[in-house]
Amino acid sequence: MTTHEFIGTVSRALGRSTPQAPAPLVYRHSVHTDVMRGLSQDALAKEFVDYSRTIGAHVVETTRSQLPASLIQVVKDSPAGSIVVADDPLLRELGIVRLLRAIAPVQLWDVDGTPAENIKFAEKARIGIAVARMALAESGTVLLFSHAGTGRSVTLLPEATIYIIPQSLIRPRLTQGMAYVQEQQNDLPPCINFVSGPSATSDIELVRVVGVHGPMHVVHMLVTDL
Amino acid sequence: MSIKTSDLSFKQRMRENLSDSFKRQSIAAAQDLINQKRQECYDKLGDFEKWRDLAADIRSHVLDNLDYYLEQFVSNAERVGATVHFARDAAEANAIAREIFRKKKATKAVKSKSMVTEEIGLNEALEEIGVQILETDLGEYLLQVDNKDKPSHIVIPALHKDRKRIRGVLAAELGYDGDDVPENMTKFVRGILRQAFLSADIAVTGCNFAIAETGTIALMTNEGNGRFVTSIPKTHIVFMGMERIVPSFRELDIMFSMLARSGVGARTSVYMSLITGPKAPADVDGPEELHIIIVDNGRSAVLASEFRDVLRCIRCGACMLECPAYRHVSGHGYGVLYPGPLGAALVPLIAGYKEYKDITKICSLCGACNDVCPVKIPLYETIYQHRRIIVEREKLTNRLEDAAFSVYGNIIGHSRLYRAATRLAFLGNWAPRVSLLKEWCKSREMPVIQKERFRDWFARRRRGEA
Ligand code: SF4
């Protein structure tokens, strides 16, 4: 069946022969933009931290200069094993790979490598590290462009994920997250993820169990002066 | 599966499910728990009525302009490298999928929970050509390994199973030798499915929403299977009911905010993935090919009918969790893929009055569903209208029942008085003394209308008074 035939059927169902440009969609209310309107960045950060904890993410607050030390501490507290790190400008700048190599086997997501090699390493890794594009206070959500250096597997296959979150990037809610995505719509990466805490299910007797297919442990490492 | 999920007669289904006290208890407990969570979630958000005004407006706007938005979606999806296919019905959709599997010489598939693939019976169609297709949502997987048991709810499919039963099935079918603690059983399944994800040739998903402006597919999961299937297998096939469209990310915000809250009483699902085309040259992982199969399967006829509003549905399942009839007969009582008020409103439209007239009876027209539907579908009015059509136009039932329905008709006909009327409805318990109803009641047990409306009782219970 062609596009033309299929769309034609839909047009006829709507009582016309071809599609017509719609009248603009008018929003009757502004409830979505009103949420947390006017909150300071500190107040948003507090909301984000509180709700992250509610959904089972571990929160560590740190500063840019303390970030390497905090990261080492979190890694030491996490399940021992290898680490896969997103190839991200901030992590490069901080020399994270070199730093962590002193305490564990580390591999940078290799944009020139094969899928098989990269996935194999990520699958064996216990920890994945990536940087958030934005974070949403209302739902403890991290916005991630799973693209290029931040391979999809980095934050999916290892049993723990550490997200580095610059505090200045926290916004009230999904409304702002979606606006951000919309701004880049002419150059969207093929995969964007909004991630809110550890993977979870309630499929057996509605008992919440964390860690079904994705990570069981999620750390939100908030960098207060970034 | 397909729309029909049971070969039992209506009476048999009623009897079987009403007498299954374990199932009734677990459904009731689930309803209470999730309804309470949903309520808390919306209380925290505030302005539920305004939010659902927006959601309903968006969905109506899309349906009224569906041809335009579909065309826009298709051209953008193709622009970013997806291959778009169209299927008039289940048979065409399955044929397209089979062709892709043949071309790719694929024999192993993993699937992330999708209602439309259940509707068209995809699993069976693929199994017939030798493809092994594994469900990866934990609940769906537990049903699949339990001799393809049927879901009892659209969001929480294994709602009717307890941990003992699940343990037994895992032990018998997969050699599990652990205890019946949900954490341990989940861990066991995690190990099995992880291997399946890593070795699958093709991933199959549904589509919660499709964004017209960018050709993007939005997938929501809590377990992470939606992410897995879009990261590892080389080919990704998306099945999309043709009405799943939103114009842009701006509308996705509203719709997703409602779906997460109405579906499971959470502010968000753990994951939402926005998939725009196959992987880019700069990407290492992700599918090389993305196919999107847009399915009509009766939807265009609904669009043309007086029941267009039913297509606003975002499959959140809130109406069934609020429904007192569903509470008693569970999803299995309906014997169809879409149970509860949604099912009674939708299934006769996409699959015919003749075969599915009975499910419209599983409704007391109490209206609780309307109050919670995040897109404001007039559910009970639709169900009532179906009953009238079944009697008056389709002539599928006898005249004595006409009268019975007209009792409801008089109440619903004055819908503003409805709330007051249901409060007084217990007065109707003298009905068998009136001649016409007396006749009707000879062959049927007249339902004894409770002196307290279910909804009031429910509200009291929530407050801990009952
Ligand atoms: S009819 Fe409304 S409440 Fe029921 S599943 Fe659809 S959107 Fe949800």
XYZ file of C-alpha atoms and ligand atoms in Angstrom:
700
model
C 0.000 0.000 0.000
C 1.399 3.427 -0.858
C 1.568 6.502 1.368
C -0.890 8.137 -0.960
C -3.469 5.353 -0.688
C -3.151 5.136 3.067
C -3.393 8.869 3.679
C -6.259 8.991 1.166
C -8.257 6.547 3.274
C -7.689 8.713 6.324
C -8.685 11.877 4.466
C -11.884 10.237 3.264
C -12.674 9.143 6.808
C -12.404 12.806 7.720
C -14.701 13.788 4.867
C -12.179 15.340 2.463
C -10.082 14.256 -0.453
C -6.643 15.519 0.603
C -5.047 16.667 3.872
C -5.441 20.276 4.816
C -3.174 22.315 7.062
C -4.836 22.445 10.495
C -5.826 25.532 12.417
C -3.260 26.165 15.165
C -3.645 24.109 18.311
C -4.538 26.492 21.098
C -3.577 25.635 24.690
C -6.409 26.599 27.017
C -4.291 26.434 30.151
C -0.704 26.983 31.200
C -0.575 24.371 33.958
C 2.491 22.728 32.479
C 4.587 25.892 32.380
C 3.367 26.929 35.834
C 5.017 24.011 37.636
C 7.896 25.329 39.817
C 7.769 28.616 37.986
C 10.109 31.193 39.497
C 12.068 28.755 41.680
C 15.746 29.614 42.092
C 18.391 27.255 40.747
C 19.156 26.185 44.322
C 15.508 25.442 45.003
C 15.264 23.421 41.773
C 18.370 21.506 42.777
C 16.796 20.690 46.119
C 13.656 19.367 44.424
C 15.799 17.330 42.070
C 17.842 15.843 44.888
C 14.790 14.991 46.983
C 12.931 13.319 44.183
C 16.013 11.491 42.930
C 16.210 9.901 46.370
C 12.521 9.047 46.298
C 12.954 7.032 43.122
C 15.976 5.193 44.464
C 18.874 7.098 42.920
C 21.890 7.758 45.127
C 22.783 11.461 45.209
C 26.269 12.848 45.714
C 26.795 16.591 45.777
C 30.204 17.863 44.843
C 32.056 20.757 43.214
C 34.092 20.868 40.073
C 37.373 20.745 41.935
C 36.155 17.947 44.184
C 34.643 15.944 41.337
C 37.632 13.598 40.718
C 37.896 12.726 44.412
C 34.130 12.249 44.735
C 34.060 10.047 41.676
C 36.837 7.843 43.002
C 34.988 7.501 46.273
C 31.736 6.525 44.525
C 33.549 3.986 42.367
C 35.198 2.499 45.452
C 31.787 2.192 47.092
C 30.291 0.528 44.004
C 30.524 -3.112 42.910
C 34.147 -3.815 41.974
C 34.874 -4.357 38.307
C 35.601 -2.577 35.071
C 34.233 0.801 34.035
C 33.031 2.144 30.695
C 33.240 5.910 30.318
C 31.420 8.044 27.762
C 33.680 9.956 25.419
C 32.507 13.376 26.537
C 34.366 16.723 26.489
C 33.837 17.369 30.211
C 35.125 13.950 31.241
C 38.128 14.371 28.947
C 38.884 17.756 30.380
C 38.843 16.347 33.877
C 41.094 13.467 32.843
C 38.641 10.967 34.309
C 39.875 7.917 32.435
C 43.471 8.316 33.602
C 42.320 8.989 37.117
C 40.101 5.938 37.364
C 42.645 3.636 35.745
C 44.540 3.806 39.023
C 41.726 1.879 40.725
C 39.981 -0.212 38.027
C 40.107 -1.367 34.406
C 38.583 1.477 32.383
C 37.599 1.818 28.764
C 36.484 4.888 26.940
C 33.524 4.313 24.595
C 35.456 3.965 21.388
C 33.748 5.824 18.554
C 36.166 4.250 16.076
C 35.729 0.749 17.439
C 33.291 -1.913 16.258
C 29.863 -2.329 17.852
C 30.811 -5.854 18.928
C 33.938 -4.738 20.808
C 32.258 -1.798 22.474
C 29.177 -3.769 23.494
C 31.296 -6.621 24.770
C 33.233 -4.349 27.083
C 30.154 -2.471 28.249
C 28.377 -5.746 28.938
C 31.180 -6.885 31.222
C 31.575 -3.503 32.894
C 30.078 -2.969 36.349
C 29.856 0.807 36.029
C 29.041 3.239 33.222
C 29.736 6.977 33.461
C 28.005 9.652 31.370
C 27.217 13.367 31.465
C 23.657 14.733 31.534
C 22.471 17.280 28.984
C 19.843 18.504 31.372
C 18.089 17.276 34.509
C 14.448 17.662 35.532
C 13.581 18.555 39.118
C 10.004 17.294 39.232
C 10.807 13.719 38.281
C 14.505 13.230 39.146
C 15.138 12.743 35.433
C 18.394 12.868 33.517
C 18.282 13.860 29.856
C 20.823 12.053 27.773
C 21.794 12.243 24.116
C 22.748 8.614 23.557
C 24.823 9.384 20.556
C 28.396 9.348 19.270
C 30.730 9.243 22.327
C 27.848 8.522 24.687
C 26.906 5.149 23.211
C 23.497 3.749 24.105
C 25.123 0.825 25.897
C 27.180 2.972 28.308
C 24.181 3.758 30.492
C 22.330 0.521 29.828
C 24.514 -2.561 30.161
C 26.613 -2.031 33.333
C 24.778 -2.667 36.584
C 25.530 0.818 37.894
C 25.421 4.195 36.125
C 27.005 7.388 37.388
C 25.524 10.519 35.842
C 27.523 13.726 36.134
C 24.980 16.540 36.397
C 25.953 20.229 36.298
C 23.570 21.933 38.713
C 23.041 24.864 36.341
C 21.352 22.467 33.917
C 18.474 21.539 36.232
C 15.087 22.682 34.927
C 11.629 22.313 36.446
C 10.070 19.499 34.457
C 9.545 17.635 31.221
C 8.080 20.769 29.664
C 11.533 22.363 29.621
C 13.144 19.060 28.627
C 10.878 18.813 25.606
C 11.436 22.453 24.708
C 15.187 21.754 24.723
C 14.752 18.778 22.421
C 12.474 20.789 20.165
C 15.084 23.539 19.842
C 17.476 21.020 18.325
C 14.966 19.385 16.097
C 16.828 20.047 12.891
C 19.764 18.099 14.162
C 18.338 15.481 16.488
C 20.530 12.578 17.519
C 18.869 9.244 16.650
C 18.484 8.288 20.298
C 17.596 10.517 23.239
C 16.819 9.041 26.632
C 15.062 10.495 29.615
C 16.166 8.335 32.544
C 14.578 8.525 35.997
C 16.389 6.334 38.485
C 17.187 2.628 38.364
C 15.389 0.205 36.073
C 12.332 -1.139 37.894
C 9.303 -3.387 37.636
C 6.184 -4.072 39.659
C 4.997 -6.977 37.558
C 5.027 -9.581 40.334
C 2.294 -8.856 42.873
C 2.995 -5.148 42.378
C 6.135 -5.452 44.498
C 8.680 -2.931 43.276
C 11.920 -4.608 42.230
C 14.850 -2.606 40.896
C 17.183 -3.732 38.147
C 15.249 -5.639 35.542
C 17.035 -5.073 32.259
C 18.822 -1.814 32.921
C 21.068 -0.640 35.781
C 20.197 -1.530 39.369
C 22.187 1.349 40.836
C 22.034 4.935 39.654
C 24.157 7.730 41.082
C 23.286 11.360 40.434
C 26.504 13.264 40.955
C 25.502 16.871 41.186
C 28.221 19.400 40.497
C 27.047 22.489 42.313
C 29.364 25.027 40.646
C 29.086 23.826 37.060
C -2.827 -13.266 20.295
C -5.517 -11.257 18.569
C -8.389 -9.141 19.783
C -10.194 -12.232 20.948
C -8.381 -13.922 23.831
C -10.851 -16.571 24.940
C -12.964 -19.256 23.303
C -15.278 -19.551 26.286
C -18.825 -18.233 26.041
C -19.786 -15.048 27.801
C -21.577 -16.998 30.520
C -18.666 -19.353 31.027
C -16.241 -16.472 31.278
C -18.396 -14.727 33.823
C -18.829 -17.854 35.890
C -15.184 -18.798 35.777
C -13.864 -15.388 36.700
C -16.450 -14.556 39.308
C -15.696 -17.793 41.107
C -11.931 -17.277 41.094
C -11.539 -15.648 44.456
C -7.748 -15.377 44.299
C -7.951 -13.493 41.050
C -10.677 -11.226 42.354
C -8.701 -10.423 45.452
C -5.529 -9.646 43.567
C -7.325 -7.462 41.053
C -9.088 -5.603 43.860
C -5.847 -5.075 45.766
C -4.119 -3.853 42.636
C -6.932 -1.467 41.848
C -6.842 0.000 45.333
C -3.092 0.396 45.368
C -2.619 1.889 41.923
C -5.689 4.082 42.148
C -4.383 5.514 45.358
C -0.947 6.133 43.872
C -2.505 7.767 40.843
C -4.653 9.966 43.022
C -1.672 11.053 45.100
C 0.310 11.759 41.998
C -2.376 13.957 40.501
C -3.028 15.646 43.830
C 0.605 16.616 43.933
C 0.496 17.871 40.355
C -2.737 19.779 40.916
C -5.278 20.964 38.351
C -6.093 17.509 37.019
C -9.071 18.887 35.119
C -6.933 21.455 33.327
C -4.284 18.929 32.473
C -6.827 16.635 30.963
C -8.427 19.482 29.060
C -5.067 19.969 27.390
C -4.568 16.261 26.787
C -8.059 15.830 25.353
C -7.681 18.917 23.143
C -4.401 17.649 21.774
C -5.776 14.227 20.977
C -8.897 15.639 19.356
C -6.887 18.083 17.303
C -4.683 15.258 16.063
C -7.623 13.043 15.146
C -9.420 15.833 13.323
C -6.261 16.421 11.285
C -4.872 12.916 11.247
C -4.305 12.809 7.486
C -2.174 15.953 7.651
C -0.103 14.825 10.636
C 0.372 11.315 9.304
C 1.674 12.677 6.044
C 4.024 14.979 7.933
C 5.195 12.150 10.164
C 5.851 9.838 7.246
C 7.848 12.374 5.282
C 9.986 13.253 8.311
C 10.536 9.639 9.320
C 11.693 8.864 5.778
C 13.887 11.950 5.756
C 15.776 10.699 8.812
C 16.264 7.291 7.257
C 13.386 5.105 8.468
C 11.489 2.866 6.064
C 7.747 3.376 6.469
C 5.183 0.694 5.572
C 1.406 0.802 5.637
C -0.978 -1.944 6.637
C -4.710 -1.819 6.138
C -5.312 -4.748 8.472
C -3.673 -7.398 10.626
C -2.900 -9.692 7.713
C -1.081 -6.963 5.805
C 0.876 -5.867 8.880
C 2.005 -9.422 9.578
C 2.923 -10.001 5.934
C 5.153 -6.915 5.942
C 6.877 -8.075 9.119
C 7.399 -11.585 7.766
C 8.938 -10.167 4.618
C 11.455 -8.169 6.661
C 12.356 -11.266 8.672
C 12.800 -13.289 5.477
C 15.000 -10.674 3.852
C 17.171 -10.442 6.937
C 17.180 -14.222 7.344
C 16.265 -13.473 10.936
C 15.149 -16.210 13.282
C 15.377 -14.575 16.697
C 13.410 -11.547 17.802
C 12.942 -9.694 21.069
C 9.844 -7.648 21.674
C 9.090 -4.817 24.019
C 5.459 -4.795 25.176
C 3.123 -3.540 22.480
C -0.658 -3.673 22.302
C -0.924 -3.269 18.552
C 1.286 -6.305 17.896
C -1.031 -8.299 20.171
C -4.022 -6.932 18.315
C -2.724 -8.213 14.982
C -1.448 -11.551 16.343
C 2.163 -10.884 15.337
C 3.785 -13.526 17.550
C 1.784 -16.332 15.971
C 2.395 -15.005 12.473
C 6.146 -15.004 13.077
C 6.207 -18.337 14.860
C 4.539 -19.870 11.810
C 7.610 -19.012 9.735
C 9.966 -20.364 12.360
C 10.876 -17.147 14.167
C 11.370 -17.333 17.896
C 9.947 -14.139 19.377
C 10.518 -13.425 23.053
C 8.518 -11.006 25.139
C 10.883 -8.908 27.234
C 8.514 -7.025 29.523
C 8.675 -9.104 32.696
C 4.897 -9.476 32.996
C 4.476 -10.427 29.332
C 7.388 -12.827 29.574
C 5.852 -14.567 32.591
C 2.639 -15.026 30.603
C 4.485 -16.272 27.550
C 6.363 -18.968 29.466
C 3.174 -19.963 31.290
C 1.807 -21.702 28.228
C 0.929 -18.358 26.614
C -1.447 -17.294 29.327
C -3.521 -14.197 28.521
C -3.023 -10.729 30.029
C -5.564 -9.471 32.526
C -4.623 -5.803 32.262
C -3.095 -3.703 29.480
C -0.321 -2.169 31.583
C 0.220 -4.886 34.213
C -0.472 -8.035 32.204
C 0.272 -10.652 34.887
C -1.827 -8.940 37.517
C -3.765 -12.150 38.157
C -0.757 -14.284 39.068
C 0.748 -14.645 42.499
C 4.367 -15.362 43.346
C 3.752 -19.049 44.060
C 2.269 -19.629 40.660
C 5.077 -17.688 39.017
C 7.701 -19.641 40.905
C 6.071 -22.890 39.831
C 6.080 -21.868 36.176
C 9.703 -20.701 36.241
C 10.706 -23.965 37.890
C 8.775 -26.198 35.498
C 9.595 -24.361 32.279
C 13.065 -22.950 32.911
C 14.556 -25.005 35.708
C 14.499 -22.210 38.286
C 15.336 -23.574 41.723
C 15.185 -20.444 43.870
C 12.493 -19.190 46.221
C 9.398 -17.162 45.381
C 10.781 -13.747 46.395
C 10.034 -11.315 43.514
C 13.608 -9.904 43.574
C 15.131 -13.322 43.098
C 12.746 -14.412 40.385
C 13.289 -11.123 38.562
C 17.054 -11.569 38.740
C 16.724 -15.030 37.256
C 14.649 -13.728 34.341
C 17.078 -10.827 33.876
C 19.864 -13.298 33.178
C 17.826 -15.204 30.597
C 16.541 -12.161 28.778
C 19.911 -10.455 28.701
C 21.272 -13.281 26.573
C 18.218 -13.014 24.336
C 18.736 -9.277 23.846
C 22.383 -9.755 22.969
C 21.735 -12.465 20.414
C 18.503 -11.263 18.766
C 18.488 -10.414 15.064
C 15.509 -8.087 15.172
C 13.787 -5.963 17.799
C 10.047 -5.388 17.696
C 8.369 -2.566 19.579
C 5.155 -0.632 19.613
C 5.076 3.115 19.780
C 3.577 5.150 22.601
C 3.632 8.322 20.550
C 4.947 9.372 17.158
C 6.090 12.959 16.676
C 4.920 14.367 13.334
C 7.297 17.314 13.231
C 10.437 15.168 13.429
C 9.463 11.592 12.508
C 10.428 10.466 16.032
C 9.094 7.406 17.887
C 8.631 7.743 21.675
C 8.859 4.580 23.760
C 8.197 4.386 27.478
C 9.272 1.530 29.719
C 10.195 1.078 33.354
C 12.267 -2.037 33.041
C 14.603 -0.800 30.351
C 13.567 -3.336 27.729
C 12.537 -0.457 25.465
C 16.110 0.798 25.650
C 17.643 -2.623 25.208
C 15.774 -3.446 22.040
C 16.670 -0.071 20.532
C 20.372 -0.417 21.373
C 21.586 -3.880 20.484
C 19.744 -5.673 17.598
C 20.706 -4.554 14.090
C 17.143 -4.115 12.874
C 14.268 -2.428 14.675
C 10.642 -2.800 13.580
C 8.126 -0.411 15.092
C 4.412 -1.190 14.948
C 2.350 1.923 15.244
C -1.414 2.278 15.461
C -2.104 5.072 13.013
C -3.622 7.350 15.656
C -0.528 7.436 17.927
C 0.573 10.819 16.548
C 1.363 14.040 18.407
C 2.230 17.179 16.427
C 5.481 18.061 18.235
C 7.568 17.571 21.380
C 5.518 20.253 23.052
C 2.465 17.992 22.970
C 4.517 14.952 23.897
C 5.206 16.708 27.201
C 1.513 16.822 28.087
C 0.709 13.342 26.820
C 3.644 11.687 28.540
C 2.924 13.538 31.781
C -0.573 12.057 31.725
C 0.382 8.572 30.560
C 2.907 7.981 33.336
C 0.564 9.221 36.046
C -2.571 7.536 34.778
C -0.812 4.308 33.864
C 0.971 3.394 37.058
C 0.595 6.377 39.343
C 4.133 7.673 38.771
C 5.433 11.074 37.738
C 7.316 9.480 34.918
C 8.281 6.088 33.577
C 11.894 5.185 34.330
C 12.799 5.432 30.663
C 11.521 7.386 27.740
C 13.450 6.874 24.538
C 13.054 9.174 21.565
C 14.101 7.348 18.437
C 14.672 9.443 15.319
C 15.793 7.228 12.470
C 18.361 4.406 12.551
C 21.798 4.908 14.098
C 23.881 7.706 12.623
C 27.348 7.171 11.085
C 28.877 8.650 14.277
C 27.108 6.043 16.438
C 28.636 2.737 17.392
C 25.540 0.959 18.730
C 21.883 1.176 17.724
C 19.991 -0.400 14.812
C 21.216 -0.028 11.260
C 17.698 -0.319 9.908
C 14.491 1.127 11.259
C 11.145 0.029 9.850
C 7.891 1.636 10.898
C 4.687 -0.248 10.091
C 1.657 2.014 10.411
C -1.470 -0.006 11.094
C -5.085 0.923 10.354
C -6.914 -2.294 11.324
C -10.332 -0.707 11.677
C -9.203 2.674 12.944
C -10.142 4.696 9.858
C -13.712 3.413 10.142
C -13.819 4.559 13.775
C -12.406 7.906 12.703
C -15.254 8.307 10.232
C -17.890 7.274 12.774
C -19.659 9.101 15.553
C -17.174 7.418 17.918
C -14.005 9.243 16.844
C -13.335 10.262 20.465
C -12.552 6.675 21.399
C -9.361 6.964 19.313
C -8.058 9.553 21.749
C -7.124 6.660 24.029
C -3.482 6.545 25.127
C -3.777 3.006 26.601
C -3.087 4.015 30.180
C -5.430 1.457 31.721
C -6.840 3.849 34.342
C -10.448 3.244 33.286
C -10.198 -0.476 34.014
C -8.489 0.106 37.325
C -11.352 2.336 38.338
C -14.086 0.066 36.985
C -16.224 -1.871 39.514
C -17.209 -4.437 36.882
C -13.600 -5.095 35.888
C -12.835 -5.481 39.580
C -15.096 -8.523 39.669
C -14.538 -10.213 36.341
C -10.904 -9.088 35.646
C -9.511 -8.648 32.156
C -10.218 -12.309 31.462
C -13.963 -11.856 31.904
C -14.047 -9.709 28.797
C -12.242 -12.314 26.718
C -10.657 -9.583 24.614
C -7.272 -7.910 24.432
C -8.603 -4.537 25.547
C -10.734 -5.073 28.637
C -12.642 -2.718 30.904
C -14.458 0.397 29.764
C -11.920 0.999 26.986
C -12.545 -2.492 25.644
C -16.321 -2.197 25.835
C -16.094 1.100 23.961
C -13.427 0.178 21.395
C -13.629 -3.523 20.592
C -17.143 -3.558 19.080
C -15.976 -0.751 16.793
C -12.819 -2.350 15.472
C -13.991 -5.962 15.573
C -17.760 -5.832 15.113
C -20.908 -5.729 17.198
C -21.954 -9.211 16.265
C -19.155 -11.064 17.955
C -18.488 -8.564 20.714
C -21.921 -7.351 21.729
C -21.737 -9.070 25.099
C -18.806 -7.111 26.441
C -20.889 -3.943 26.358
C -22.980 -5.544 29.100
C -20.060 -5.669 31.526
C -20.766 -2.138 32.652
C -23.129 -0.618 35.165
C -22.828 2.786 33.500
C -21.575 4.178 36.788
C -19.303 6.667 35.032
C -16.252 6.189 37.245
C -14.155 5.613 34.109
C -15.063 8.968 32.635
C -13.857 10.717 35.748
C -10.351 9.298 35.479
C -9.767 9.073 31.731
C -6.834 11.437 31.081
C -8.117 12.282 27.605
C -11.758 12.645 28.626
C -13.257 9.957 26.426
C -16.999 9.726 27.061
C -16.655 6.047 27.868
C -19.933 5.109 29.451
C -21.950 7.154 26.992
C -20.151 5.275 24.214
C -20.889 1.925 25.818
C -24.522 2.883 26.279
C -24.724 4.015 22.662
C -23.311 0.656 21.570
C -26.053 -1.097 23.498
C -28.657 0.955 21.735
C -27.128 0.202 18.356
C -26.966 -3.489 19.210
C -30.687 -3.451 19.955
C -32.069 -0.902 17.526
C -29.875 -1.025 14.458
C -28.137 -4.358 14.555
C -31.136 -6.120 16.097
C -28.783 -8.518 17.792
C -30.842 -9.005 20.898
C -34.456 -9.417 21.976
C -37.039 -6.792 22.796
C -37.309 -7.556 26.462
C -33.739 -6.473 26.877
C -34.586 -3.230 25.083
C -36.731 -2.363 28.015
C -34.052 -3.181 30.470
C -31.646 -0.929 28.722
C -34.149 1.817 28.562
C -34.096 1.845 32.323
C -30.505 2.878 32.037
C -31.489 5.056 29.128
C -33.793 7.141 31.220
C -31.052 7.750 33.695
C -28.314 8.426 31.213
C -30.618 10.448 28.987
C -30.555 13.023 31.727
C -26.878 12.835 32.283
C -26.791 15.917 34.455
C -29.099 14.134 36.816
C -27.036 11.020 36.578
C -25.002 11.501 39.682
C -28.058 12.265 41.735
C -29.936 9.401 40.125
C -27.318 6.804 40.976
C -27.530 7.946 44.559
C -31.234 7.182 44.451
C -30.917 4.113 42.289
C -31.490 1.709 45.161
C -35.138 2.693 44.969
C -35.128 0.750 41.718
C -34.863 -2.468 43.667
C -38.636 -2.692 43.593
C -38.385 -3.029 39.803
C -39.432 -6.706 39.572
C -42.924 -5.745 40.687
C -43.415 -3.747 37.498
C -44.817 -5.968 34.776
C -42.373 -5.531 31.905
C -39.340 -5.787 34.073
C -40.928 -8.664 35.886
C -40.996 -10.597 32.634
C -37.422 -9.792 31.907
C -36.350 -10.741 35.356
C -37.840 -14.173 35.011
C -34.962 -15.223 32.859
C -32.377 -13.032 34.457
C -31.334 -12.138 37.853
C -32.057 -8.470 38.340
C -28.926 -6.876 39.698
C -29.536 -5.688 43.208
C -28.408 -2.107 43.138
C -26.380 -1.318 46.199
C -27.675 1.369 48.509
C -24.360 3.111 48.343
C -22.802 4.084 45.036
C -19.654 2.120 44.408
C -17.787 5.347 43.877
C -18.876 6.793 47.195
C -18.031 3.577 48.932
C -14.687 3.569 47.200
C -13.983 7.139 48.232
C -14.862 6.263 51.831
C -12.629 3.237 51.681
C -9.771 5.354 50.469
C -10.266 7.607 53.425
C -10.181 4.527 55.597
C -13.814 4.763 56.670
C -15.052 1.540 55.139
S -9.971 5.007 27.659
Fe -8.976 6.670 28.798
S -8.628 5.787 30.844
Fe -9.075 4.061 29.467
S -7.081 3.327 28.768
Fe -7.785 4.829 27.251
S -6.926 6.793 27.906
Fe -6.756 5.404 29.644
